[in-house]
Amino acid sequence: MNINNISSISTTYTVGEAQTDPNHGKLDVKSVKQGADVLPTVSRKTSFLSKIKSSPNGYKEKSPELVKEKASQERQQRSRLSSIESACAKSFDDLPDDIKVSGMKQHFLSYAASIMDREFSLICSQSENGKQSVEEHKSAIRIDLIKWLSFDLSNKDPKEIWASSANKSHIENGLRNTVDSLKSPGLERATKEERRKAQQFDYQALTDVSNKLLDKFNQLSDTPLRSSDNQVISSRSVERQVYKLLDKYIGN
C-alpha cells in the first residue's frame, strides 16, 4: 500500500523536545479543545499583522520588517513540514504491513495517554476536588480506554498493558530517525535556542504525520482496526473517546 501522497496536516498540539524526555509525545490537551487558537504558525489563521494592530503599543516603525520576517519564517516552516511529510511517508511505506498493524494500536494508546496526562494535570491544577477526582477515576478511565481500543485482555492485566504500551509510540520513535536525518537549511550557524525551536517544530510535525499515516493506513485496510463499539479507529476518534470518558467519570 503506497500512501506517500498524504494530504496536508494541521498541527493541533505540542510534543516533547527530546527522546530522553519521558513526556515526549505528550500533547497539550488544552490545544485539542481550543482548536485554532493554539495552532502553530504554519496554520494559524490570525494574522501576525492583526496582532501588532491589537497590541498595547500599536504600530512601530519596525512592524513591516517584523511582518516580512514572520512571512519568511512561515514559508520555511511549510517547506520543512513538506519535507518531513514526504520523508516519513516513504519510510512508513517501506515498513511491512504486520509492523504497521502491530504498532498502530500501541501508537493510538500512547496518543490517548498523552491527551489524558495533560488533561489530568490541568484538572488537578484547578482545584483540590479536581485532584481527588482524578486520583479516584484515573484507573477506571484507563481501563475503559484499553477495552475501547480492543486490546486482548485474556492474558494481560490492563495495568500491564498501560505500563508497557502507553508511554511512547514505537512507530513514531522509528520515524524520528527519518526526521533527524533531514538536513535543516540555515541551522549551521544557529544558536542553541534556535536549534531547540527547530527540533521542537520537527517533533511537533512528526506526531501529526504519524497520526496521518496510520489514519490513512487503517482507513484503507481490508480489515481495519476497530474499537469495541465497531468504529474504525483514527486519531480523531481516539481524541473523542478520551474526552467522552473524562466527561463520564469526572465531568466539568
PDB file of C-alpha atoms in Angstrom:
ATOM      1  CA  MET A   1       0.000   0.000   0.000  1.00  0.00           C
ATOM      2  CA  ASN A   2       1.500   3.266  -1.093  1.00  0.00           C
ATOM      3  CA  ILE A   3       0.462   6.315   0.837  1.00  0.00           C
ATOM      4  CA  ASN A   4       3.307   8.641   0.027  1.00  0.00           C
ATOM      5  CA  ASN A   5       0.974  11.359  -1.141  1.00  0.00           C
ATOM      6  CA  ILE A   6      -0.630  12.187   2.157  1.00  0.00           C
ATOM      7  CA  SER A   7      -2.695  15.295   2.476  1.00  0.00           C
ATOM      8  CA  SER A   8      -1.505  18.351   4.335  1.00  0.00           C
ATOM      9  CA  ILE A   9      -1.910  18.358   8.077  1.00  0.00           C
ATOM     10  CA  SER A  10      -2.887  20.856  10.692  1.00  0.00           C
ATOM     11  CA  THR A  11      -0.907  20.554  13.875  1.00  0.00           C
ATOM     12  CA  THR A  12      -3.073  20.959  16.958  1.00  0.00           C
ATOM     13  CA  TYR A  13      -0.816  20.130  19.860  1.00  0.00           C
ATOM     14  CA  THR A  14       2.629  20.229  21.305  1.00  0.00           C
ATOM     15  CA  VAL A  15       5.059  17.383  21.923  1.00  0.00           C
ATOM     16  CA  GLY A  16       8.191  16.923  23.966  1.00  0.00           C
ATOM     17  CA  GLU A  17      11.536  18.088  22.734  1.00  0.00           C
ATOM     18  CA  ALA A  18      13.924  15.176  23.142  1.00  0.00           C
ATOM     19  CA  GLN A  19      13.866  11.384  23.097  1.00  0.00           C
ATOM     20  CA  THR A  20      15.133  11.286  26.662  1.00  0.00           C
ATOM     21  CA  ASP A  21      12.226  13.370  27.835  1.00  0.00           C
ATOM     22  CA  PRO A  22       9.694  10.950  29.428  1.00  0.00           C
ATOM     23  CA  ASN A  23       6.941  13.305  28.337  1.00  0.00           C
ATOM     24  CA  HIS A  24       7.867  13.074  24.657  1.00  0.00           C
ATOM     25  CA  GLY A  25       4.781  12.711  22.570  1.00  0.00           C
ATOM     26  CA  LYS A  26       2.593  14.230  25.245  1.00  0.00           C
ATOM     27  CA  LEU A  27       0.395  16.837  23.641  1.00  0.00           C
ATOM     28  CA  ASP A  28      -1.090  19.941  25.175  1.00  0.00           C
ATOM     29  CA  VAL A  29      -4.689  18.895  25.779  1.00  0.00           C
ATOM     30  CA  LYS A  30      -5.856  22.473  26.015  1.00  0.00           C
ATOM     31  CA  SER A  31      -4.914  22.807  22.389  1.00  0.00           C
ATOM     32  CA  VAL A  32      -7.213  19.937  21.446  1.00  0.00           C
ATOM     33  CA  LYS A  33     -10.134  21.810  22.973  1.00  0.00           C
ATOM     34  CA  GLN A  34      -9.156  25.269  21.879  1.00  0.00           C
ATOM     35  CA  GLY A  35      -8.549  24.375  18.254  1.00  0.00           C
ATOM     36  CA  ALA A  36      -7.446  27.213  16.017  1.00  0.00           C
ATOM     37  CA  ASP A  37      -6.462  29.435  18.911  1.00  0.00           C
ATOM     38  CA  VAL A  38      -3.373  27.331  19.527  1.00  0.00           C
ATOM     39  CA  LEU A  39      -2.497  26.128  16.054  1.00  0.00           C
ATOM     40  CA  PRO A  40       1.169  26.570  15.123  1.00  0.00           C
ATOM     41  CA  THR A  41       2.330  29.360  12.913  1.00  0.00           C
ATOM     42  CA  VAL A  42       2.072  27.294   9.740  1.00  0.00           C
ATOM     43  CA  SER A  43      -1.713  27.046  10.029  1.00  0.00           C
ATOM     44  CA  ARG A  44      -2.732  29.863  12.345  1.00  0.00           C
ATOM     45  CA  LYS A  45      -5.492  31.985  10.852  1.00  0.00           C
ATOM     46  CA  THR A  46      -4.917  35.044  12.995  1.00  0.00           C
ATOM     47  CA  SER A  47      -2.508  37.181  11.014  1.00  0.00           C
ATOM     48  CA  PHE A  48       0.664  38.477  12.531  1.00  0.00           C
ATOM     49  CA  LEU A  49      -0.283  41.959  11.389  1.00  0.00           C
ATOM     50  CA  SER A  50      -3.543  41.851  13.317  1.00  0.00           C
ATOM     51  CA  LYS A  51      -1.605  41.011  16.467  1.00  0.00           C
ATOM     52  CA  ILE A  52       0.518  44.103  16.000  1.00  0.00           C
ATOM     53  CA  LYS A  53      -2.587  46.213  15.496  1.00  0.00           C
ATOM     54  CA  SER A  54      -4.185  44.929  18.674  1.00  0.00           C
ATOM     55  CA  SER A  55      -1.076  45.196  20.823  1.00  0.00           C
ATOM     56  CA  PRO A  56      -0.992  47.856  23.569  1.00  0.00           C
ATOM     57  CA  ASN A  57       1.930  49.568  21.879  1.00  0.00           C
ATOM     58  CA  GLY A  58       0.235  49.718  18.487  1.00  0.00           C
ATOM     59  CA  TYR A  59       2.323  50.120  15.353  1.00  0.00           C
ATOM     60  CA  LYS A  60       6.042  50.736  15.439  1.00  0.00           C
ATOM     61  CA  GLU A  61       8.378  51.643  12.616  1.00  0.00           C
ATOM     62  CA  LYS A  62       9.750  48.111  12.527  1.00  0.00           C
ATOM     63  CA  SER A  63       6.336  46.492  12.033  1.00  0.00           C
ATOM     64  CA  PRO A  64       6.783  45.911   8.263  1.00  0.00           C
ATOM     65  CA  GLU A  65      10.118  44.231   8.914  1.00  0.00           C
ATOM     66  CA  LEU A  66       8.546  42.021  11.570  1.00  0.00           C
ATOM     67  CA  VAL A  67       5.747  41.041   9.224  1.00  0.00           C
ATOM     68  CA  LYS A  68       8.254  40.240   6.482  1.00  0.00           C
ATOM     69  CA  GLU A  69      10.351  38.174   8.879  1.00  0.00           C
ATOM     70  CA  LYS A  70       7.299  36.265  10.064  1.00  0.00           C
ATOM     71  CA  ALA A  71       6.197  35.557   6.499  1.00  0.00           C
ATOM     72  CA  SER A  72       9.660  34.233   5.703  1.00  0.00           C
ATOM     73  CA  GLN A  73       9.551  32.003   8.770  1.00  0.00           C
ATOM     74  CA  GLU A  74       6.165  30.628   7.723  1.00  0.00           C
ATOM     75  CA  ARG A  75       7.494  29.765   4.261  1.00  0.00           C
ATOM     76  CA  GLN A  76      10.451  27.958   5.801  1.00  0.00           C
ATOM     77  CA  GLN A  77       8.177  26.023   8.152  1.00  0.00           C
ATOM     78  CA  ARG A  78       5.838  24.995   5.342  1.00  0.00           C
ATOM     79  CA  SER A  79       8.800  23.796   3.319  1.00  0.00           C
ATOM     80  CA  ARG A  80      10.181  21.893   6.303  1.00  0.00           C
ATOM     81  CA  LEU A  81       6.790  20.365   7.006  1.00  0.00           C
ATOM     82  CA  SER A  82       6.503  19.194   3.413  1.00  0.00           C
ATOM     83  CA  SER A  83       9.944  17.572   3.638  1.00  0.00           C
ATOM     84  CA  ILE A  84       9.003  15.786   6.860  1.00  0.00           C
ATOM     85  CA  GLU A  85       5.736  14.534   5.378  1.00  0.00           C
ATOM     86  CA  SER A  86       7.421  13.164   2.257  1.00  0.00           C
ATOM     87  CA  ALA A  87      10.326  11.515   4.067  1.00  0.00           C
ATOM     88  CA  CYS A  88       8.153   9.930   6.769  1.00  0.00           C
ATOM     89  CA  ALA A  89       5.611   8.689   4.232  1.00  0.00           C
ATOM     90  CA  LYS A  90       8.384   6.909   2.326  1.00  0.00           C
ATOM     91  CA  SER A  91       9.839   5.362   5.499  1.00  0.00           C
ATOM     92  CA  PHE A  92       6.388   4.291   6.659  1.00  0.00           C
ATOM     93  CA  ASP A  93       5.558   2.765   3.285  1.00  0.00           C
ATOM     94  CA  ASP A  94       8.745   0.687   3.474  1.00  0.00           C
ATOM     95  CA  LEU A  95       7.592  -0.935   6.732  1.00  0.00           C
ATOM     96  CA  PRO A  96       5.993  -4.394   6.499  1.00  0.00           C
ATOM     97  CA  ASP A  97       2.235  -4.281   6.970  1.00  0.00           C
ATOM     98  CA  ASP A  98       2.398  -6.512  10.043  1.00  0.00           C
ATOM     99  CA  ILE A  99       4.649  -3.957  11.749  1.00  0.00           C
ATOM    100  CA  LYS A 100       2.187  -1.200  10.921  1.00  0.00           C
ATOM    101  CA  VAL A 101      -0.724  -3.245  12.257  1.00  0.00           C
ATOM    102  CA  SER A 102       1.029  -4.256  15.473  1.00  0.00           C
ATOM    103  CA  GLY A 103       2.289  -0.729  16.074  1.00  0.00           C
ATOM    104  CA  MET A 104      -0.953   1.065  15.286  1.00  0.00           C
ATOM    105  CA  LYS A 105      -2.902   0.090  18.402  1.00  0.00           C
ATOM    106  CA  GLN A 106       0.094   0.878  20.608  1.00  0.00           C
ATOM    107  CA  HIS A 107       0.525   4.251  18.895  1.00  0.00           C
ATOM    108  CA  PHE A 108      -3.084   5.232  19.466  1.00  0.00           C
ATOM    109  CA  LEU A 109      -2.920   4.161  23.120  1.00  0.00           C
ATOM    110  CA  SER A 110       0.197   6.291  23.523  1.00  0.00           C
ATOM    111  CA  TYR A 111      -1.558   9.172  21.798  1.00  0.00           C
ATOM    112  CA  ALA A 112      -4.600   8.820  24.072  1.00  0.00           C
ATOM    113  CA  ALA A 113      -2.359   8.636  27.132  1.00  0.00           C
ATOM    114  CA  SER A 114      -0.720  11.912  26.174  1.00  0.00           C
ATOM    115  CA  ILE A 115      -4.110  13.617  25.997  1.00  0.00           C
ATOM    116  CA  MET A 116      -5.121  12.140  29.336  1.00  0.00           C
ATOM    117  CA  ASP A 117      -1.919  13.087  31.122  1.00  0.00           C
ATOM    118  CA  ARG A 118      -2.185  16.733  30.177  1.00  0.00           C
ATOM    119  CA  GLU A 119      -5.914  16.860  30.883  1.00  0.00           C
ATOM    120  CA  PHE A 120      -5.406  15.243  34.276  1.00  0.00           C
ATOM    121  CA  SER A 121      -2.678  17.774  35.036  1.00  0.00           C
ATOM    122  CA  LEU A 122      -4.974  20.633  34.063  1.00  0.00           C
ATOM    123  CA  ILE A 123      -7.841  19.347  36.204  1.00  0.00           C
ATOM    124  CA  CYS A 124      -5.559  18.821  39.201  1.00  0.00           C
ATOM    125  CA  SER A 125      -4.218  22.362  38.919  1.00  0.00           C
ATOM    126  CA  GLN A 126      -7.689  23.880  39.079  1.00  0.00           C
ATOM    127  CA  SER A 127      -8.918  22.593  42.431  1.00  0.00           C
ATOM    128  CA  GLU A 128      -8.354  20.097  45.212  1.00  0.00           C
ATOM    129  CA  ASN A 129     -11.648  18.421  44.343  1.00  0.00           C
ATOM    130  CA  GLY A 130     -10.445  18.015  40.781  1.00  0.00           C
ATOM    131  CA  LYS A 131      -7.239  16.436  42.008  1.00  0.00           C
ATOM    132  CA  GLN A 132      -9.165  13.987  44.180  1.00  0.00           C
ATOM    133  CA  SER A 133     -11.481  13.125  41.302  1.00  0.00           C
ATOM    134  CA  VAL A 134      -8.549  12.365  39.015  1.00  0.00           C
ATOM    135  CA  GLU A 135      -6.955  10.087  41.605  1.00  0.00           C
ATOM    136  CA  GLU A 136     -10.252   8.319  42.152  1.00  0.00           C
ATOM    137  CA  HIS A 137     -11.128   7.706  38.497  1.00  0.00           C
ATOM    138  CA  LYS A 138      -7.792   7.599  36.660  1.00  0.00           C
ATOM    139  CA  SER A 139      -7.513   3.815  36.715  1.00  0.00           C
ATOM    140  CA  ALA A 140     -11.097   3.240  35.543  1.00  0.00           C
ATOM    141  CA  ILE A 141     -10.668   5.693  32.662  1.00  0.00           C
ATOM    142  CA  ARG A 142      -7.502   3.945  31.521  1.00  0.00           C
ATOM    143  CA  ILE A 143      -9.118   0.509  31.681  1.00  0.00           C
ATOM    144  CA  ASP A 144     -12.146   1.674  29.700  1.00  0.00           C
ATOM    145  CA  LEU A 145      -9.866   3.163  27.061  1.00  0.00           C
ATOM    146  CA  ILE A 146      -7.867  -0.065  26.747  1.00  0.00           C
ATOM    147  CA  LYS A 147     -11.100  -2.005  26.308  1.00  0.00           C
ATOM    148  CA  TRP A 148     -12.352   0.506  23.741  1.00  0.00           C
ATOM    149  CA  LEU A 149      -9.147   0.048  21.732  1.00  0.00           C
ATOM    150  CA  SER A 150      -9.899  -3.708  21.710  1.00  0.00           C
ATOM    151  CA  PHE A 151      -6.718  -4.857  23.436  1.00  0.00           C
ATOM    152  CA  ASP A 152      -6.649  -8.561  24.230  1.00  0.00           C
ATOM    153  CA  LEU A 153      -7.216  -8.819  27.973  1.00  0.00           C
ATOM    154  CA  SER A 154      -7.323 -12.613  28.135  1.00  0.00           C
ATOM    155  CA  ASN A 155      -3.695 -12.981  29.215  1.00  0.00           C
ATOM    156  CA  LYS A 156      -2.777  -9.499  30.443  1.00  0.00           C
ATOM    157  CA  ASP A 157      -3.904  -7.193  33.177  1.00  0.00           C
ATOM    158  CA  PRO A 158      -4.922  -3.718  31.911  1.00  0.00           C
ATOM    159  CA  LYS A 159      -2.314  -2.157  34.184  1.00  0.00           C
ATOM    160  CA  GLU A 160       0.401  -4.212  32.474  1.00  0.00           C
ATOM    161  CA  ILE A 161      -0.824  -3.118  29.057  1.00  0.00           C
ATOM    162  CA  TRP A 162      -0.814   0.511  30.130  1.00  0.00           C
ATOM    163  CA  ALA A 163       2.670   0.270  31.609  1.00  0.00           C
ATOM    164  CA  SER A 164       4.137  -1.390  28.513  1.00  0.00           C
ATOM    165  CA  SER A 165       2.284   0.443  25.745  1.00  0.00           C
ATOM    166  CA  ALA A 166       1.104   3.874  26.879  1.00  0.00           C
ATOM    167  CA  ASN A 167       4.459   5.636  27.168  1.00  0.00           C
ATOM    168  CA  LYS A 168       5.968   6.165  23.718  1.00  0.00           C
ATOM    169  CA  SER A 169       4.777   5.344  20.221  1.00  0.00           C
ATOM    170  CA  HIS A 170       7.163   2.815  18.697  1.00  0.00           C
ATOM    171  CA  ILE A 171       6.221   3.802  15.155  1.00  0.00           C
ATOM    172  CA  GLU A 172       6.691   7.487  15.899  1.00  0.00           C
ATOM    173  CA  ASN A 173      10.057   6.824  17.504  1.00  0.00           C
ATOM    174  CA  GLY A 174      11.088   4.851  14.419  1.00  0.00           C
ATOM    175  CA  LEU A 175      10.126   7.708  12.127  1.00  0.00           C
ATOM    176  CA  ARG A 176      12.073  10.073  14.370  1.00  0.00           C
ATOM    177  CA  ASN A 177      15.269   8.713  12.836  1.00  0.00           C
ATOM    178  CA  THR A 178      13.962   9.778   9.434  1.00  0.00           C
ATOM    179  CA  VAL A 179      13.220  13.286  10.683  1.00  0.00           C
ATOM    180  CA  ASP A 180      16.554  13.605  12.469  1.00  0.00           C
ATOM    181  CA  SER A 181      18.369  12.638   9.263  1.00  0.00           C
ATOM    182  CA  LEU A 182      16.808  15.513   7.315  1.00  0.00           C
ATOM    183  CA  LYS A 183      19.095  18.487   6.985  1.00  0.00           C
ATOM    184  CA  SER A 184      17.758  21.812   8.203  1.00  0.00           C
ATOM    185  CA  PRO A 185      18.984  24.625   5.946  1.00  0.00           C
ATOM    186  CA  GLY A 186      20.165  27.656   7.853  1.00  0.00           C
ATOM    187  CA  LEU A 187      20.873  25.868  11.135  1.00  0.00           C
ATOM    188  CA  GLU A 188      24.615  25.535  10.569  1.00  0.00           C
ATOM    189  CA  ARG A 189      25.219  28.823  12.373  1.00  0.00           C
ATOM    190  CA  ALA A 190      22.079  28.774  14.521  1.00  0.00           C
ATOM    191  CA  THR A 191      22.097  29.457  18.236  1.00  0.00           C
ATOM    192  CA  LYS A 192      21.258  26.769  20.773  1.00  0.00           C
ATOM    193  CA  GLU A 193      17.801  28.265  21.258  1.00  0.00           C
ATOM    194  CA  GLU A 194      17.161  28.366  17.510  1.00  0.00           C
ATOM    195  CA  ARG A 195      18.152  24.726  17.234  1.00  0.00           C
ATOM    196  CA  ARG A 196      15.866  23.839  20.127  1.00  0.00           C
ATOM    197  CA  LYS A 197      12.912  25.564  18.474  1.00  0.00           C
ATOM    198  CA  ALA A 198      13.655  23.878  15.152  1.00  0.00           C
ATOM    199  CA  GLN A 199      13.747  20.476  16.823  1.00  0.00           C
ATOM    200  CA  GLN A 200      10.517  21.235  18.656  1.00  0.00           C
ATOM    201  CA  PHE A 201       8.838  22.078  15.353  1.00  0.00           C
ATOM    202  CA  ASP A 202      10.124  18.842  13.794  1.00  0.00           C
ATOM    203  CA  TYR A 203       8.817  16.638  16.604  1.00  0.00           C
ATOM    204  CA  GLN A 204       5.579  18.563  16.664  1.00  0.00           C
ATOM    205  CA  ALA A 205       5.107  17.760  12.990  1.00  0.00           C
ATOM    206  CA  LEU A 206       6.261  14.167  13.491  1.00  0.00           C
ATOM    207  CA  THR A 207       3.388  13.289  15.819  1.00  0.00           C
ATOM    208  CA  ASP A 208       0.866  14.735  13.395  1.00  0.00           C
ATOM    209  CA  VAL A 209       2.429  12.971  10.432  1.00  0.00           C
ATOM    210  CA  SER A 210       2.446   9.661  12.337  1.00  0.00           C
ATOM    211  CA  ASN A 211      -1.248  10.098  13.099  1.00  0.00           C
ATOM    212  CA  LYS A 212      -1.987  10.953   9.492  1.00  0.00           C
ATOM    213  CA  LEU A 213      -0.105   7.957   8.120  1.00  0.00           C
ATOM    214  CA  LEU A 214      -1.754   5.499  10.496  1.00  0.00           C
ATOM    215  CA  ASP A 215      -5.194   7.032   9.969  1.00  0.00           C
ATOM    216  CA  LYS A 216      -4.814   6.546   6.223  1.00  0.00           C
ATOM    217  CA  PHE A 217      -3.399   3.041   6.542  1.00  0.00           C
ATOM    218  CA  ASN A 218      -6.244   1.908   8.783  1.00  0.00           C
ATOM    219  CA  GLN A 219      -8.866   3.569   6.617  1.00  0.00           C
ATOM    220  CA  LEU A 220      -7.640   1.744   3.501  1.00  0.00           C
ATOM    221  CA  SER A 221      -7.136  -1.608   5.211  1.00  0.00           C
ATOM    222  CA  ASP A 222      -9.360  -4.557   4.262  1.00  0.00           C
ATOM    223  CA  THR A 223      -9.505  -5.443   7.951  1.00  0.00           C
ATOM    224  CA  PRO A 224      -9.174  -2.116   9.777  1.00  0.00           C
ATOM    225  CA  LEU A 225      -8.525  -1.836  13.472  1.00  0.00           C
ATOM    226  CA  ARG A 226     -11.877  -1.224  15.128  1.00  0.00           C
ATOM    227  CA  SER A 227     -12.922  -0.106  18.567  1.00  0.00           C
ATOM    228  CA  SER A 228     -15.182  -2.090  20.867  1.00  0.00           C
ATOM    229  CA  ASP A 229     -18.153  -0.084  19.532  1.00  0.00           C
ATOM    230  CA  ASN A 230     -17.142  -1.004  15.949  1.00  0.00           C
ATOM    231  CA  GLN A 231     -15.658   2.342  14.904  1.00  0.00           C
ATOM    232  CA  VAL A 232     -12.703   2.358  12.516  1.00  0.00           C
ATOM    233  CA  ILE A 233     -10.090   3.793  14.840  1.00  0.00           C
ATOM    234  CA  SER A 234      -8.376   7.059  13.953  1.00  0.00           C
ATOM    235  CA  SER A 235      -6.560   9.775  15.852  1.00  0.00           C
ATOM    236  CA  ARG A 236      -9.747  11.856  15.888  1.00  0.00           C
ATOM    237  CA  SER A 237     -11.908   9.031  17.216  1.00  0.00           C
ATOM    238  CA  VAL A 238      -9.300   8.459  19.931  1.00  0.00           C
ATOM    239  CA  GLU A 239      -9.479  12.122  20.931  1.00  0.00           C
ATOM    240  CA  ARG A 240     -13.269  11.993  21.089  1.00  0.00           C
ATOM    241  CA  GLN A 241     -13.240   8.834  23.185  1.00  0.00           C
ATOM    242  CA  VAL A 242     -10.789  10.285  25.692  1.00  0.00           C
ATOM    243  CA  TYR A 243     -12.981  13.316  26.302  1.00  0.00           C
ATOM    244  CA  LYS A 244     -16.075  11.140  26.410  1.00  0.00           C
ATOM    245  CA  LEU A 245     -14.506   9.113  29.224  1.00  0.00           C
ATOM    246  CA  LEU A 246     -13.352  12.232  31.045  1.00  0.00           C
ATOM    247  CA  ASP A 247     -16.880  13.617  30.914  1.00  0.00           C
ATOM    248  CA  LYS A 248     -18.301  10.290  32.073  1.00  0.00           C
ATOM    249  CA  TYR A 249     -16.081   9.919  35.117  1.00  0.00           C
ATOM    250  CA  ILE A 250     -15.066  13.447  36.050  1.00  0.00           C
ATOM    251  CA  GLY A 251     -17.440  15.810  34.267  1.00  0.00           C
ATOM    252  CA  ASN A 252     -16.973  19.551  34.172  1.00  0.00           C
TER     253      ASN A 252
END
